[in-house]
Coordinates of C-alpha atoms and ligand atoms in Angstrom, one line a residue:
M1260 CA 9.9 12.8 -13.4
C1261 CA 13.1 14.4 -12.3
G1262 CA 16.4 12.7 -12.7
I1263 CA 19.0 12.6 -9.9
V1264 CA 22.6 11.7 -10.1
G1265 CA 25.4 11.9 -7.5
Y1266 CA 29.1 11.0 -7.7
V1267 CA 32.2 10.8 -5.5
G1268 CA 35.5 9.3 -6.6
P1269 CA 38.8 10.1 -8.2
R1270 CA 37.5 11.3 -11.5
P1271 CA 36.3 14.8 -12.6
S1272 CA 32.6 14.6 -12.0
Q1273 CA 31.0 16.9 -14.6
D1274 CA 31.1 14.5 -17.5
I1275 CA 29.9 11.7 -15.3
L1276 CA 27.0 13.8 -14.1
L1277 CA 26.0 15.1 -17.5
A1278 CA 26.2 11.6 -19.0
G1279 CA 24.1 10.3 -16.1
L1280 CA 21.5 13.0 -16.6
A1281 CA 21.4 12.2 -20.3
R1282 CA 20.5 8.6 -19.5
L1283 CA 17.8 9.9 -17.2
E1284 CA 16.4 12.3 -19.8
Y1285 CA 13.7 9.7 -20.6
R1286 CA 12.1 10.4 -17.3
G1287 CA 10.9 13.7 -18.6
Y1288 CA 12.2 17.2 -17.5
D1289 CA 12.2 20.8 -18.4
S1290 CA 15.4 22.2 -16.8
A1291 CA 18.7 20.8 -15.7
G1292 CA 21.6 21.6 -13.5
I1293 CA 24.8 20.4 -11.8
A1294 CA 26.8 21.4 -8.7
V1295 CA 30.5 20.4 -8.3
I1296 CA 32.9 20.8 -5.4
D1297 CA 36.0 21.7 -7.4
D1298 CA 39.6 20.8 -6.6
A1299 CA 40.1 24.1 -4.8
G1300 CA 37.3 23.1 -2.4
D1301 CA 34.8 25.6 -3.8
L1302 CA 31.2 24.7 -4.7
G1303 CA 30.2 25.8 -8.2
M1304 CA 26.8 25.4 -9.7
R1305 CA 25.1 25.9 -13.1
K1306 CA 21.5 25.4 -14.0
K1307 CA 19.4 26.2 -17.0
A1308 CA 15.8 26.0 -18.1
G1309 CA 15.3 23.7 -21.2
K1310 CA 17.0 20.6 -22.4
L1311 CA 20.4 19.3 -21.3
A1312 CA 21.9 20.8 -24.4
V1313 CA 21.2 24.3 -23.1
L1314 CA 23.1 23.4 -19.9
R1315 CA 26.0 21.9 -21.9
D1316 CA 26.2 25.0 -24.1
S1317 CA 26.3 27.2 -21.1
L1318 CA 29.1 25.1 -19.6
A1319 CA 30.9 25.2 -23.0
D1320 CA 30.6 29.0 -23.0
A1321 CA 31.8 29.5 -19.5
A1322 CA 33.4 26.5 -17.8
L1323 CA 32.7 25.5 -14.3
P1324 CA 35.8 24.4 -12.4
D1325 CA 35.7 20.6 -12.2
G1326 CA 36.1 18.4 -9.1
S1327 CA 35.4 14.9 -8.0
T1328 CA 32.3 15.4 -5.9
G1329 CA 29.1 16.4 -7.7
I1330 CA 25.3 16.2 -8.0
G1331 CA 23.1 16.7 -11.0
H1332 CA 19.4 17.1 -11.6
T1333 CA 16.8 17.2 -14.4
R1334 CA 13.6 18.9 -13.1
W1335 CA 10.0 18.3 -14.2
A1336 CA 8.3 21.5 -12.9
T1337 CA 5.8 21.2 -10.1
H1338 CA 6.2 24.2 -7.7
G1339 CA 7.1 27.1 -10.0
G1340 CA 7.6 27.1 -13.7
P1341 CA 10.5 25.7 -15.6
T1342 CA 12.9 28.7 -15.2
D1343 CA 16.7 29.0 -14.6
V1344 CA 15.9 30.1 -11.0
N1345 CA 13.6 27.2 -10.2
A1346 CA 15.9 24.6 -11.7
H1347 CA 18.0 22.6 -9.2
P1348 CA 20.5 22.5 -7.5
H1349 CA 19.4 25.0 -4.8
L1350 CA 22.1 26.5 -2.6
A1351 CA 22.2 27.5 1.1
D1352 CA 24.8 28.3 3.7
D1353 CA 26.1 31.2 1.6
G1354 CA 26.4 29.0 -1.5
K1355 CA 28.5 26.4 0.2
L1356 CA 25.8 23.7 0.3
A1357 CA 23.8 22.3 -2.7
V1358 CA 20.6 20.3 -2.7
I1359 CA 18.6 18.5 -5.4
H1360 CA 15.2 17.0 -5.0
N1361 CA 12.6 14.8 -6.6
G1362 CA 9.1 14.7 -5.2
I1363 CA 6.8 17.1 -3.4
I1364 CA 7.5 18.4 0.1
E1365 CA 3.9 18.8 1.3
N1366 CA 4.6 20.9 4.3
F1367 CA 6.7 23.4 2.4
S1368 CA 4.4 26.4 3.0
A1369 CA 4.6 26.1 6.8
L1370 CA 8.4 25.5 6.6
R1371 CA 8.9 28.4 4.2
A1372 CA 6.9 30.7 6.5
E1373 CA 9.0 29.6 9.5
L1374 CA 12.2 30.2 7.6
A1375 CA 11.0 33.6 6.3
D1376 CA 10.3 34.6 9.9
A1377 CA 13.9 33.7 10.7
G1378 CA 15.1 36.0 8.0
V1379 CA 15.7 33.6 5.1
T1380 CA 15.2 35.1 1.7
F1381 CA 14.0 32.8 -1.1
L1382 CA 15.0 33.2 -4.7
S1383 CA 12.8 30.5 -6.2
E1384 CA 9.2 29.3 -6.0
T1385 CA 10.2 25.8 -5.3
D1386 CA 9.6 23.5 -2.3
T1387 CA 13.2 22.3 -2.7
E1388 CA 14.7 25.6 -1.7
V1389 CA 12.9 25.3 1.6
A1390 CA 14.7 22.0 2.2
A1391 CA 18.0 23.6 1.2
A1392 CA 17.5 26.5 3.6
L1393 CA 16.6 24.2 6.5
L1394 CA 19.7 22.2 5.8
G1395 CA 21.8 25.3 5.7
Q1396 CA 20.4 26.3 9.1
E1397 CA 21.1 22.8 10.6
Y1398 CA 24.6 22.7 9.1
R1399 CA 25.5 25.9 10.7
R1400 CA 24.2 24.6 14.0
T1401 CA 25.9 21.1 13.8
G1402 CA 28.8 21.6 11.5
D1403 CA 28.2 18.1 10.0
L1404 CA 26.3 17.3 6.8
A1405 CA 25.1 13.9 7.8
T1406 CA 23.8 15.0 11.2
A1407 CA 22.2 18.1 9.7
F1408 CA 20.6 16.0 6.9
Q1409 CA 19.1 13.5 9.3
A1410 CA 17.5 16.4 11.3
V1411 CA 16.1 17.9 8.1
V1412 CA 14.6 14.8 6.5
N1413 CA 12.7 14.2 9.7
R1414 CA 10.9 17.5 9.3
L1415 CA 9.8 17.0 5.8
E1416 CA 6.4 15.6 4.8
G1417 CA 5.4 14.2 1.5
A1418 CA 7.5 12.3 -1.0
F1419 CA 11.1 13.0 -1.7
T1420 CA 14.5 11.9 -2.8
L1421 CA 17.0 14.5 -1.6
L1422 CA 20.7 14.7 -2.3
A1423 CA 23.1 17.2 -0.7
M1424 CA 26.8 18.1 -0.5
H1425 CA 28.7 20.8 1.3
Q1426 CA 32.0 22.3 0.2
D1427 CA 33.5 21.9 3.6
Q1428 CA 33.1 18.2 3.4
P1429 CA 34.3 17.3 -0.1
G1430 CA 34.1 13.6 -1.1
L1431 CA 30.8 13.1 0.6
V1432 CA 27.3 13.1 -0.9
V1433 CA 24.3 12.3 1.3
G1434 CA 20.9 11.2 0.1
A1435 CA 17.5 10.2 1.5
R1436 CA 14.3 8.8 0.1
R1437 CA 10.7 8.6 1.1
N1438 CA 8.3 7.2 -1.5
S1439 CA 10.6 8.4 -4.3
P1440 CA 13.3 6.5 -6.0
L1441 CA 17.0 6.3 -5.2
V1442 CA 19.6 3.6 -5.9
I1443 CA 23.3 3.3 -5.1
G1444 CA 25.9 2.3 -7.7
L1445 CA 29.0 0.7 -6.2
G1446 CA 32.2 1.4 -8.1
E1447 CA 35.9 0.7 -7.5
G1448 CA 37.1 3.6 -5.4
E1449 CA 34.0 5.6 -6.5
N1450 CA 30.3 5.5 -5.7
F1451 CA 27.2 6.8 -7.4
L1452 CA 23.6 7.7 -6.5
G1453 CA 20.8 7.8 -9.1
S1454 CA 17.1 7.9 -9.5
D1455 CA 17.5 4.6 -11.3
V1456 CA 20.4 2.4 -12.4
A1457 CA 20.5 4.2 -15.8
A1458 CA 22.3 7.0 -14.0
F1459 CA 25.4 4.9 -13.5
V1460 CA 25.1 1.7 -15.5
E1461 CA 27.9 2.6 -17.8
H1462 CA 30.3 2.7 -14.8
T1463 CA 29.0 -0.2 -12.7
R1464 CA 26.3 -2.9 -12.6
N1465 CA 26.7 -3.5 -8.9
A1466 CA 23.9 -1.7 -7.1
L1467 CA 22.2 -1.4 -3.8
A1468 CA 18.6 -0.7 -3.3
I1469 CA 17.7 1.3 -0.3
G1470 CA 14.3 1.2 1.5
Q1471 CA 11.8 3.7 2.5
D1472 CA 12.8 6.4 5.0
Q1473 CA 16.5 5.7 4.7
I1474 CA 19.5 7.9 4.4
V1475 CA 22.7 7.0 2.5
A1476 CA 26.1 8.6 2.7
I1477 CA 28.6 7.9 -0.1
T1478 CA 32.3 8.6 -0.1
P1479 CA 34.8 7.2 -2.6
S1480 CA 35.5 4.2 -0.4
A1481 CA 32.4 3.7 1.7
V1482 CA 28.6 3.6 1.6
T1483 CA 26.6 3.8 4.8
V1484 CA 22.9 3.4 5.1
T1485 CA 20.8 4.3 8.1
D1486 CA 17.1 4.9 8.9
F1487 CA 15.8 8.3 9.6
E1488 CA 16.7 7.8 13.3
G1489 CA 20.4 7.1 12.4
N1490 CA 20.3 3.3 13.0
A1491 CA 22.4 1.3 10.6
V1492 CA 20.4 -0.7 8.1
E1493 CA 21.5 -3.2 5.5
A1494 CA 20.8 -2.2 1.9
Q1495 CA 19.8 -4.9 -0.6
P1496 CA 22.5 -5.7 -3.2
F1497 CA 21.5 -6.5 -6.8
E1498 CA 23.2 -6.8 -10.1
V1499 CA 21.9 -4.8 -12.9
S1500 CA 20.8 -7.3 -15.6
W1501 CA 21.2 -5.0 -18.6
D1502 CA 24.2 -3.1 -19.8
A1503 CA 24.5 0.5 -21.0
A1504 CA 24.2 -0.5 -24.7
A1505 CA 20.7 -1.8 -24.0
A1506 CA 19.6 1.8 -23.2
E1507 CA 21.3 3.3 -26.3
K1508 CA 19.4 4.2 -29.4
G1509 CA 21.9 2.4 -31.6
G1510 CA 21.1 3.0 -35.3
W1511 CA 17.4 3.6 -34.7
S1512 CA 15.6 6.8 -35.6
S1513 CA 14.1 6.9 -32.1
F1514 CA 14.0 4.9 -28.9
M1515 CA 10.4 4.2 -29.6
A1516 CA 11.2 2.6 -33.0
K1517 CA 13.8 0.5 -31.3
E1518 CA 11.5 -0.6 -28.5
V1519 CA 8.6 -1.4 -30.9
A1520 CA 11.1 -3.6 -32.8
E1521 CA 12.3 -5.3 -29.6
Q1522 CA 8.9 -6.7 -28.7
P1523 CA 9.5 -10.2 -29.9
E1524 CA 12.6 -10.3 -27.7
A1525 CA 10.8 -8.7 -24.7
V1526 CA 8.0 -11.3 -25.0
A1527 CA 10.5 -14.2 -25.3
N1528 CA 12.6 -12.9 -22.4
T1529 CA 9.5 -12.6 -20.2
I1530 CA 8.6 -16.2 -20.9
R1531 CA 12.1 -17.6 -20.6
G1532 CA 12.7 -19.8 -17.5
R1533 CA 9.0 -19.9 -16.6
V1534 CA 7.9 -22.9 -18.5
Q1535 CA 8.7 -26.4 -17.3
E1536 CA 7.5 -29.5 -19.1
G1537 CA 4.7 -27.8 -20.7
Q1538 CA 3.5 -26.0 -17.6
V1539 CA 3.9 -22.5 -16.3
I1540 CA 5.9 -22.3 -13.1
I1541 CA 7.2 -18.8 -12.2
P1542 CA 10.3 -19.4 -10.1
E1543 CA 9.9 -16.2 -8.1
L1544 CA 6.5 -17.5 -6.9
E1545 CA 7.7 -20.8 -5.7
G1546 CA 6.8 -21.3 -2.0
L1547 CA 4.2 -18.5 -2.3
D1548 CA 1.1 -20.6 -3.3
S1549 CA -0.6 -19.1 -0.2
L1550 CA -0.9 -15.8 -2.2
F1551 CA -3.3 -17.4 -4.5
L1552 CA -5.2 -19.8 -2.3
G1553 CA -8.2 -18.8 -0.2
I1554 CA -8.6 -15.5 -2.0
D1555 CA -12.1 -14.4 -3.1
R1556 CA -11.1 -11.5 -5.3
V1557 CA -8.2 -10.1 -7.3
I1558 CA -7.8 -6.4 -7.9
I1559 CA -5.3 -5.3 -10.5
T1560 CA -4.2 -1.7 -10.1
A1561 CA -2.1 0.4 -12.4
C1562 CA -2.1 3.6 -14.5
G1563 CA -2.1 4.5 -18.2
T1564 CA -0.8 1.8 -20.5
A1565 CA -0.2 -0.6 -17.6
S1566 CA -3.9 -0.4 -16.7
Y1567 CA -4.8 -1.6 -20.2
A1568 CA -2.4 -4.5 -19.7
A1569 CA -4.3 -5.1 -16.5
L1570 CA -7.6 -5.3 -18.4
V1571 CA -6.2 -8.1 -20.6
G1572 CA -4.9 -9.7 -17.4
K1573 CA -8.4 -9.7 -15.9
Y1574 CA -9.7 -11.9 -18.8
A1575 CA -6.8 -14.3 -18.4
I1576 CA -6.9 -14.7 -14.6
E1577 CA -10.6 -15.0 -14.6
Q1578 CA -10.6 -17.6 -17.3
W1579 CA -7.8 -19.8 -15.9
A1580 CA -7.8 -19.1 -12.1
R1581 CA -11.6 -18.8 -11.8
V1582 CA -11.5 -15.9 -9.4
P1583 CA -13.2 -12.5 -9.9
V1584 CA -10.9 -9.8 -11.0
D1585 CA -11.5 -6.0 -11.0
V1586 CA -9.2 -3.5 -12.6
E1587 CA -8.8 -0.2 -10.7
L1588 CA -6.9 2.9 -11.8
A1589 CA -4.4 3.3 -9.0
H1590 CA -5.2 7.0 -8.4
E1591 CA -8.9 6.2 -7.9
F1592 CA -8.4 3.1 -5.8
R1593 CA -7.4 4.6 -2.4
Y1594 CA -9.6 7.7 -2.5
R1595 CA -12.7 5.8 -1.7
D1596 CA -13.3 2.9 0.7
P1597 CA -12.7 -0.2 -1.4
V1598 CA -13.8 -3.5 0.0
I1599 CA -10.5 -5.3 0.5
G1600 CA -9.0 -7.5 3.2
D1601 CA -6.8 -10.5 3.7
D1602 CA -8.7 -12.6 1.2
T1603 CA -8.0 -10.0 -1.6
L1604 CA -4.9 -10.3 -3.8
V1605 CA -3.9 -6.9 -5.2
I1606 CA -1.7 -7.1 -8.2
S1607 CA 0.1 -3.9 -9.3
I1608 CA 1.6 -3.3 -12.7
S1609 CA 4.3 -0.8 -13.4
Q1610 CA 7.1 -0.6 -15.9
S1611 CA 9.1 1.8 -13.8
G1612 CA 8.1 0.5 -10.4
E1613 CA 8.1 4.1 -9.2
T1614 CA 4.7 5.5 -10.3
M1615 CA 3.5 7.3 -7.2
D1616 CA -0.2 6.6 -7.7
T1617 CA 0.5 2.9 -8.0
L1618 CA 2.9 2.8 -5.2
M1619 CA 0.4 4.5 -2.9
A1620 CA -2.3 2.0 -4.0
V1621 CA 0.0 -0.9 -3.0
K1622 CA 0.8 0.6 0.3
Y1623 CA -2.9 1.3 1.0
A1624 CA -3.7 -2.3 0.0
R1625 CA -1.1 -3.7 2.4
E1626 CA -2.3 -1.5 5.3
R1627 CA -5.8 -2.9 4.7
G1628 CA -4.3 -6.5 5.0
A1629 CA -4.4 -7.5 1.3
R1630 CA -1.9 -9.8 -0.2
T1631 CA 0.2 -7.9 -2.8
L1632 CA 2.1 -8.9 -5.9
S1633 CA 3.7 -6.6 -8.4
V1634 CA 4.5 -7.0 -12.1
C1635 CA 7.4 -4.7 -12.8
N1636 CA 10.2 -4.1 -15.3
T1637 CA 12.7 -2.3 -13.2
Q1638 CA 15.0 -3.9 -10.7
G1639 CA 15.6 -2.1 -7.5
A1640 CA 12.3 -0.1 -7.9
T1641 CA 10.1 0.8 -5.0
I1642 CA 6.8 -0.9 -5.8
P1643 CA 8.2 -4.5 -5.9
R1644 CA 9.9 -3.9 -2.6
E1645 CA 6.7 -2.8 -1.1
S1646 CA 4.9 -5.9 -2.3
D1647 CA 4.8 -9.5 -1.0
A1648 CA 6.0 -10.9 -4.3
V1649 CA 7.2 -9.7 -7.7
V1650 CA 7.0 -11.1 -11.2
Y1651 CA 9.5 -9.2 -13.3
T1652 CA 8.9 -8.5 -17.0
H1653 CA 12.2 -8.8 -18.9
A1654 CA 11.6 -6.1 -21.5
G1655 CA 15.0 -4.4 -20.8
P1656 CA 15.2 -0.6 -20.3
E1657 CA 12.3 1.3 -21.9
V1658 CA 13.4 4.8 -22.7
A1659 CA 10.7 6.3 -24.9
V1660 CA 7.9 7.9 -22.9
A1661 CA 5.3 6.0 -24.8
S1662 CA 5.3 2.5 -23.5
T1663 CA 5.4 -0.3 -26.1
K1664 CA 7.7 -3.3 -25.3
A1665 CA 6.9 -3.0 -21.6
F1666 CA 3.2 -3.2 -22.4
S1667 CA 3.8 -6.4 -24.4
A1668 CA 5.9 -7.8 -21.6
Q1669 CA 3.3 -6.9 -19.0
I1670 CA 0.6 -8.8 -21.0
T1671 CA 2.9 -11.7 -21.3
A1672 CA 3.6 -11.7 -17.6
L1673 CA -0.1 -11.6 -16.8
L1674 CA -0.8 -14.5 -19.1
L1675 CA 2.0 -16.4 -17.3
L1676 CA 0.6 -15.4 -14.0
G1677 CA -3.0 -16.5 -14.9
L1678 CA -1.7 -19.9 -15.9
H1679 CA 0.5 -20.2 -12.8
M1680 CA -2.5 -19.3 -10.6
G1681 CA -4.7 -21.7 -12.5
R1682 CA -2.3 -24.5 -11.8
V1683 CA -1.8 -23.6 -8.1
R1684 CA -5.6 -23.2 -7.6
G1685 CA -6.3 -26.4 -9.5
T1686 CA -8.7 -24.6 -11.9
H1687 CA -6.5 -25.0 -15.0
V1688 CA -4.0 -27.7 -14.5
D1689 CA -3.1 -28.6 -18.1
A1690 CA -1.7 -25.6 -19.8
T1691 CA 0.0 -27.4 -22.7
A1692 CA -2.1 -25.6 -25.4
E1693 CA -1.6 -22.2 -23.8
V1694 CA 2.2 -22.8 -23.4
A1695 CA 2.4 -23.6 -27.1
E1696 CA 0.5 -20.4 -27.9
L1697 CA 2.8 -18.4 -25.6
Q1698 CA 6.0 -19.8 -27.2
S1699 CA 4.8 -19.0 -30.7
L1700 CA 4.2 -15.4 -29.8
P1701 CA 7.6 -13.9 -30.4
D1702 CA 7.6 -15.2 -34.0
K1703 CA 4.1 -13.9 -34.6
V1704 CA 5.0 -10.5 -33.3
S1705 CA 8.0 -10.5 -35.6
W1706 CA 5.6 -11.4 -38.5
V1707 CA 3.5 -8.4 -37.8
L1708 CA 6.5 -6.1 -37.7
K1709 CA 7.9 -7.6 -40.9
N1710 CA 4.7 -7.7 -42.9
E1711 CA 2.7 -4.7 -41.8
Q1712 CA 5.2 -2.0 -40.8
E1713 CA 5.5 -0.5 -44.2
H1714 CA 1.8 -0.7 -44.9
V1715 CA 0.8 0.9 -41.6
S1716 CA 3.5 3.6 -41.8
Q1717 CA 2.2 4.5 -45.3
L1718 CA -1.3 4.7 -44.0
A1719 CA -0.2 7.0 -41.2
G1720 CA 1.7 9.2 -43.7
W1721 CA -1.6 9.7 -45.7
M1722 CA -3.4 10.6 -42.5
A1723 CA -1.0 13.1 -41.1
D1724 CA -3.7 15.9 -41.2
T1725 CA -6.3 13.8 -39.5
R1726 CA -7.8 15.6 -36.4
S1727 CA -9.4 12.7 -34.7
V1728 CA -9.2 8.9 -34.7
L1729 CA -11.5 6.4 -33.0
F1730 CA -10.6 2.8 -32.0
L1731 CA -13.1 0.0 -31.4
G1732 CA -12.6 -3.4 -29.9
R1733 CA -14.6 -6.1 -28.0
H1734 CA -13.4 -8.6 -25.4
V1735 CA -9.6 -8.3 -25.1
G1736 CA -9.7 -6.1 -28.2
Y1737 CA -11.3 -3.4 -26.0
P1738 CA -8.1 -2.7 -23.9
I1739 CA -6.1 -2.7 -27.2
A1740 CA -8.5 0.0 -28.6
L1741 CA -7.8 2.1 -25.4
E1742 CA -4.1 1.6 -25.8
G1743 CA -4.2 2.5 -29.5
A1744 CA -5.9 5.7 -28.7
L1745 CA -3.5 6.5 -25.8
K1746 CA -0.5 5.9 -28.0
L1747 CA -1.9 8.3 -30.7
K1748 CA -2.8 11.0 -28.2
E1749 CA 0.4 11.0 -26.3
I1750 CA 2.9 11.2 -29.2
S1751 CA 0.9 12.8 -32.1
Y1752 CA -1.3 15.1 -30.0
I1753 CA -4.3 14.0 -32.1
H1754 CA -7.7 13.5 -30.5
A1755 CA -8.3 9.8 -30.1
E1756 CA -10.7 7.7 -28.2
G1757 CA -11.0 4.0 -27.6
F1758 CA -14.4 2.4 -27.1
A1759 CA -15.8 -1.0 -26.4
A1760 CA -17.5 -1.8 -29.8
G1761 CA -20.7 -2.7 -27.9
E1762 CA -20.9 0.8 -26.6
L1763 CA -21.1 2.3 -30.0
K1764 CA -24.9 2.6 -30.2
H1765 CA -25.0 3.9 -26.6
G1766 CA -23.4 7.2 -27.6
P1767 CA -20.1 7.2 -29.5
I1768 CA -21.7 6.5 -32.9
A1769 CA -22.8 10.2 -32.8
L1770 CA -19.1 11.0 -33.5
I1771 CA -19.2 9.2 -36.8
E1772 CA -19.3 11.5 -39.9
A1773 CA -18.0 11.2 -43.4
G1774 CA -14.3 10.4 -43.5
Q1775 CA -13.9 9.8 -39.7
P1776 CA -11.1 7.3 -39.4
V1777 CA -12.0 4.3 -37.2
F1778 CA -9.7 1.4 -36.3
V1779 CA -11.7 -1.7 -35.6
L1780 CA -10.0 -4.7 -33.9
V1781 CA -11.7 -7.8 -35.2
P1782 CA -11.4 -10.9 -33.0
S1783 CA -10.9 -14.2 -34.8
P1784 CA -14.1 -15.9 -35.9
R1785 CA -12.5 -19.2 -34.7
H1786 CA -12.8 -18.1 -31.1
S1787 CA -16.3 -16.9 -31.1
A1788 CA -18.4 -16.7 -34.3
L1789 CA -20.9 -14.6 -32.2
I1790 CA -18.4 -11.9 -31.0
H1791 CA -16.9 -11.8 -34.5
S1792 CA -20.3 -11.3 -36.2
K1793 CA -21.1 -8.6 -33.7
V1794 CA -18.0 -6.7 -34.5
V1795 CA -18.6 -7.1 -38.3
S1796 CA -22.1 -5.6 -37.6
N1797 CA -20.4 -2.7 -35.8
I1798 CA -18.2 -2.1 -38.8
Q1799 CA -21.3 -2.0 -41.1
E1800 CA -23.0 0.5 -38.8
I1801 CA -20.1 2.9 -38.9
R1802 CA -19.4 2.4 -42.6
A1803 CA -23.0 3.2 -43.3
R1804 CA -22.4 6.6 -41.7
G1805 CA -19.4 7.4 -43.7
A1806 CA -16.5 6.2 -41.4
R1807 CA -13.2 5.3 -43.0
V1808 CA -12.7 1.9 -41.6
I1809 CA -9.3 0.4 -40.9
V1810 CA -9.6 -3.1 -39.8
V1811 CA -7.1 -5.2 -37.8
A1812 CA -8.0 -8.8 -38.5
E1813 CA -6.4 -12.2 -38.6
E1814 CA -5.1 -13.6 -41.8
G1815 CA -7.8 -15.3 -43.9
D1816 CA -10.8 -13.4 -42.3
A1817 CA -12.7 -12.6 -45.5
A1818 CA -15.8 -11.5 -43.8
V1819 CA -14.4 -8.0 -43.1
L1820 CA -13.2 -7.4 -46.7
P1821 CA -16.5 -5.9 -48.1
F1822 CA -16.7 -3.3 -45.4
A1823 CA -13.1 -2.2 -44.8
D1824 CA -11.2 0.6 -46.4
E1825 CA -7.9 -0.9 -45.2
V1826 CA -7.1 -4.3 -43.7
I1827 CA -4.1 -4.8 -41.5
R1828 CA -3.4 -8.5 -41.0
I1829 CA -2.2 -10.3 -37.9
P1830 CA -1.4 -14.1 -37.6
L1831 CA -3.8 -16.6 -36.1
A1832 CA -3.5 -16.8 -32.3
G1833 CA -5.6 -17.9 -29.3
A1834 CA -8.2 -15.4 -28.1
L1835 CA -6.3 -14.2 -25.0
F1836 CA -3.0 -14.0 -27.0
E1837 CA -4.3 -11.8 -29.9
P1838 CA -3.8 -8.5 -28.0
L1839 CA 0.0 -9.0 -28.3
L1840 CA -0.3 -9.0 -32.1
A1841 CA -3.1 -6.5 -32.5
V1842 CA -1.4 -3.7 -30.6
V1843 CA 1.7 -3.7 -32.8
P1844 CA 0.1 -2.0 -35.9
L1845 CA -1.4 0.6 -33.6
Q1846 CA 1.9 1.4 -32.0
I1847 CA 3.5 1.7 -35.5
F1848 CA 0.6 3.9 -36.7
A1849 CA 1.0 6.3 -33.8
M1850 CA 4.8 6.5 -34.2
A1851 CA 4.6 7.0 -38.0
L1852 CA 1.9 9.6 -37.7
A1853 CA 3.8 11.6 -35.1
T1854 CA 7.0 11.3 -37.2
A1855 CA 5.0 12.5 -40.3
K1856 CA 4.0 15.6 -38.2
G1857 CA 7.6 16.2 -37.4
L1858 CA 7.2 15.5 -33.6
D1859 CA 9.6 14.0 -31.2
V1860 CA 8.2 10.6 -30.6
D1861 CA 10.5 9.8 -27.7
Q1862 CA 9.8 12.8 -25.5
P1863 CA 6.3 14.1 -26.2
R1864 CA 5.3 17.4 -24.7
N1865 CA 4.2 17.7 -21.0
L1866 CA 4.8 14.0 -20.3
A1867 CA 7.3 12.3 -18.1
K1868 CA 8.3 8.6 -18.3
S1869 CA 8.0 8.0 -14.6
V1870 CA 5.2 9.8 -12.9
T1871 CA 6.7 10.0 -9.4
V1872 CA 4.4 12.6 -8.0
E1873 CA 0.6 12.2 -7.5
Ligands
M6R1425 O1 5.9 3.1 -15.1 P1 4.4 2.7 -15.1 O2 4.2 1.5 -15.9 O3 3.8 2.6 -13.8 O4 3.8 3.9 -15.9 C1 2.4 4.0 -16.0 C2 1.9 5.1 -17.0 O5 2.4 6.3 -16.5 C3 2.5 4.8 -18.3 O6 2.1 3.5 -18.8 C4 2.0 5.9 -19.3 O7 0.6 5.8 -19.5 C5 2.8 5.7 -20.6 N1 3.3 7.0 -21.0 C6 2.0 5.2 -21.8 O8 2.6 5.1 -23.0

């Protein structure tokens, strides 16, 4: 949610800002704007509701004088609708100062009332304009942007990334963060700020991560970081491991299509370097065995798709590490009084590493003394830095709002983690068979893509008018049923529900009527003849009531044939590894159906890629 970019250097900044904002588009937004201190020392600003193209058209119609200090913003509306006026930047000090913001300033009403009493008139409905007005007041009092900025951030409550510049101090952009993302890009004679590295990765891969409640000031030649009291702090350097091309669409019709196709690579990259002599040893966790020993419980917390990966992780960790695992939606976790303490390990899962609900759950867990480990795809993100340890997924940048390759990489990382924990805890010391399974996965995912893409896409094309689709699964098929339904909902806007197949007769079977499409994820009979036969019975029950049954089953499973309208095949795999194969046709189905309906699969309505507000 909201994209932020800042630039100071020798080059004209407008193209840099617009390109940075384009790379942050995936975060989700409904208006965009830039402010630039031009070469004459005047601050110019343009902002528009709608997509970046609207802003670009406006700039093409009436140019904004260019200059080498600038800030840019894409806004996902919270306080006030997506209008030109509510878009960022917001100005103060008679238009000489510009501010952009991501997050929610929780005490904005009180501050707004105070400023209104002091005679400030507000143009917008946003909380951001309050921060801008406060900064204007402080600037007039102190005459120095950095000093004024420090005073203002100390008055704000809530979550925020804030960037500001003043025309009387060209060549300087200041920023601050509290529970919202901000990273620094280090160039040669130029520096950048961004919500994430995508904002500047085409210019530099040298980055600095800044911590909570810290302020950064960038000039073309210097970067200074302090805490909110003004004490110097050291920012953590890191090198961005992917290049700009990785976040390009290339020749693909959509980012989602590209990312679905990249899954074999995402799985392989997540395994790479973590297997030694047939055992799983995650190098980032070396020396951290104490995280896994003496625990009596694991809680995995996450939101959305990541929470479904967590459900698969539960099965794997319980099986191999023999410790009870609960999965908790992050936004439910801290609003009760969960039983956690120093013998609890809380694992968070987040592609972005910035999901506010998940971040708050991690912070809460730490406050309560729990050990924390994050599974994350984004370097420099907040959640890993708030955790005791991190296992990175190496899926590369995921741009489409609908998560696909990150999901596969999360499951892979959790399988690795389960085996690592099993070895450390002495509950599963020989992982030779599982390692062989893991290493065969990339080829098997490729097999599904190669052999089922056309079939599933055709099926989706025929079903473009469908109004509702149900998904059933048992064991690790259940989270995949949930994920199949979520994918369909979010990009094709079709009603979809995932159910544990065993729940069917406890209610959902009432939904079955003639022609109702139902995907059924059939586990291999080789793993458990019992579970397999139960699912086959479920298929018969819905078939008898007129459902149109689409089965996802392993190659050679003939038992499903008499009862299925369509059979989608996946290769043979171990029970805990099947989800990585079974999810692929469901992703393809959702994507093809949304495409058949003429929808934008990369940026579905109302959704943001990173949900950085609660
Ligand atoms: O960045 P995160 O993994 O923390 O994001 C969590 C969810 O918001 C995310 O998985 C969401 O459900 C996706 N849009 C699903 O495709």
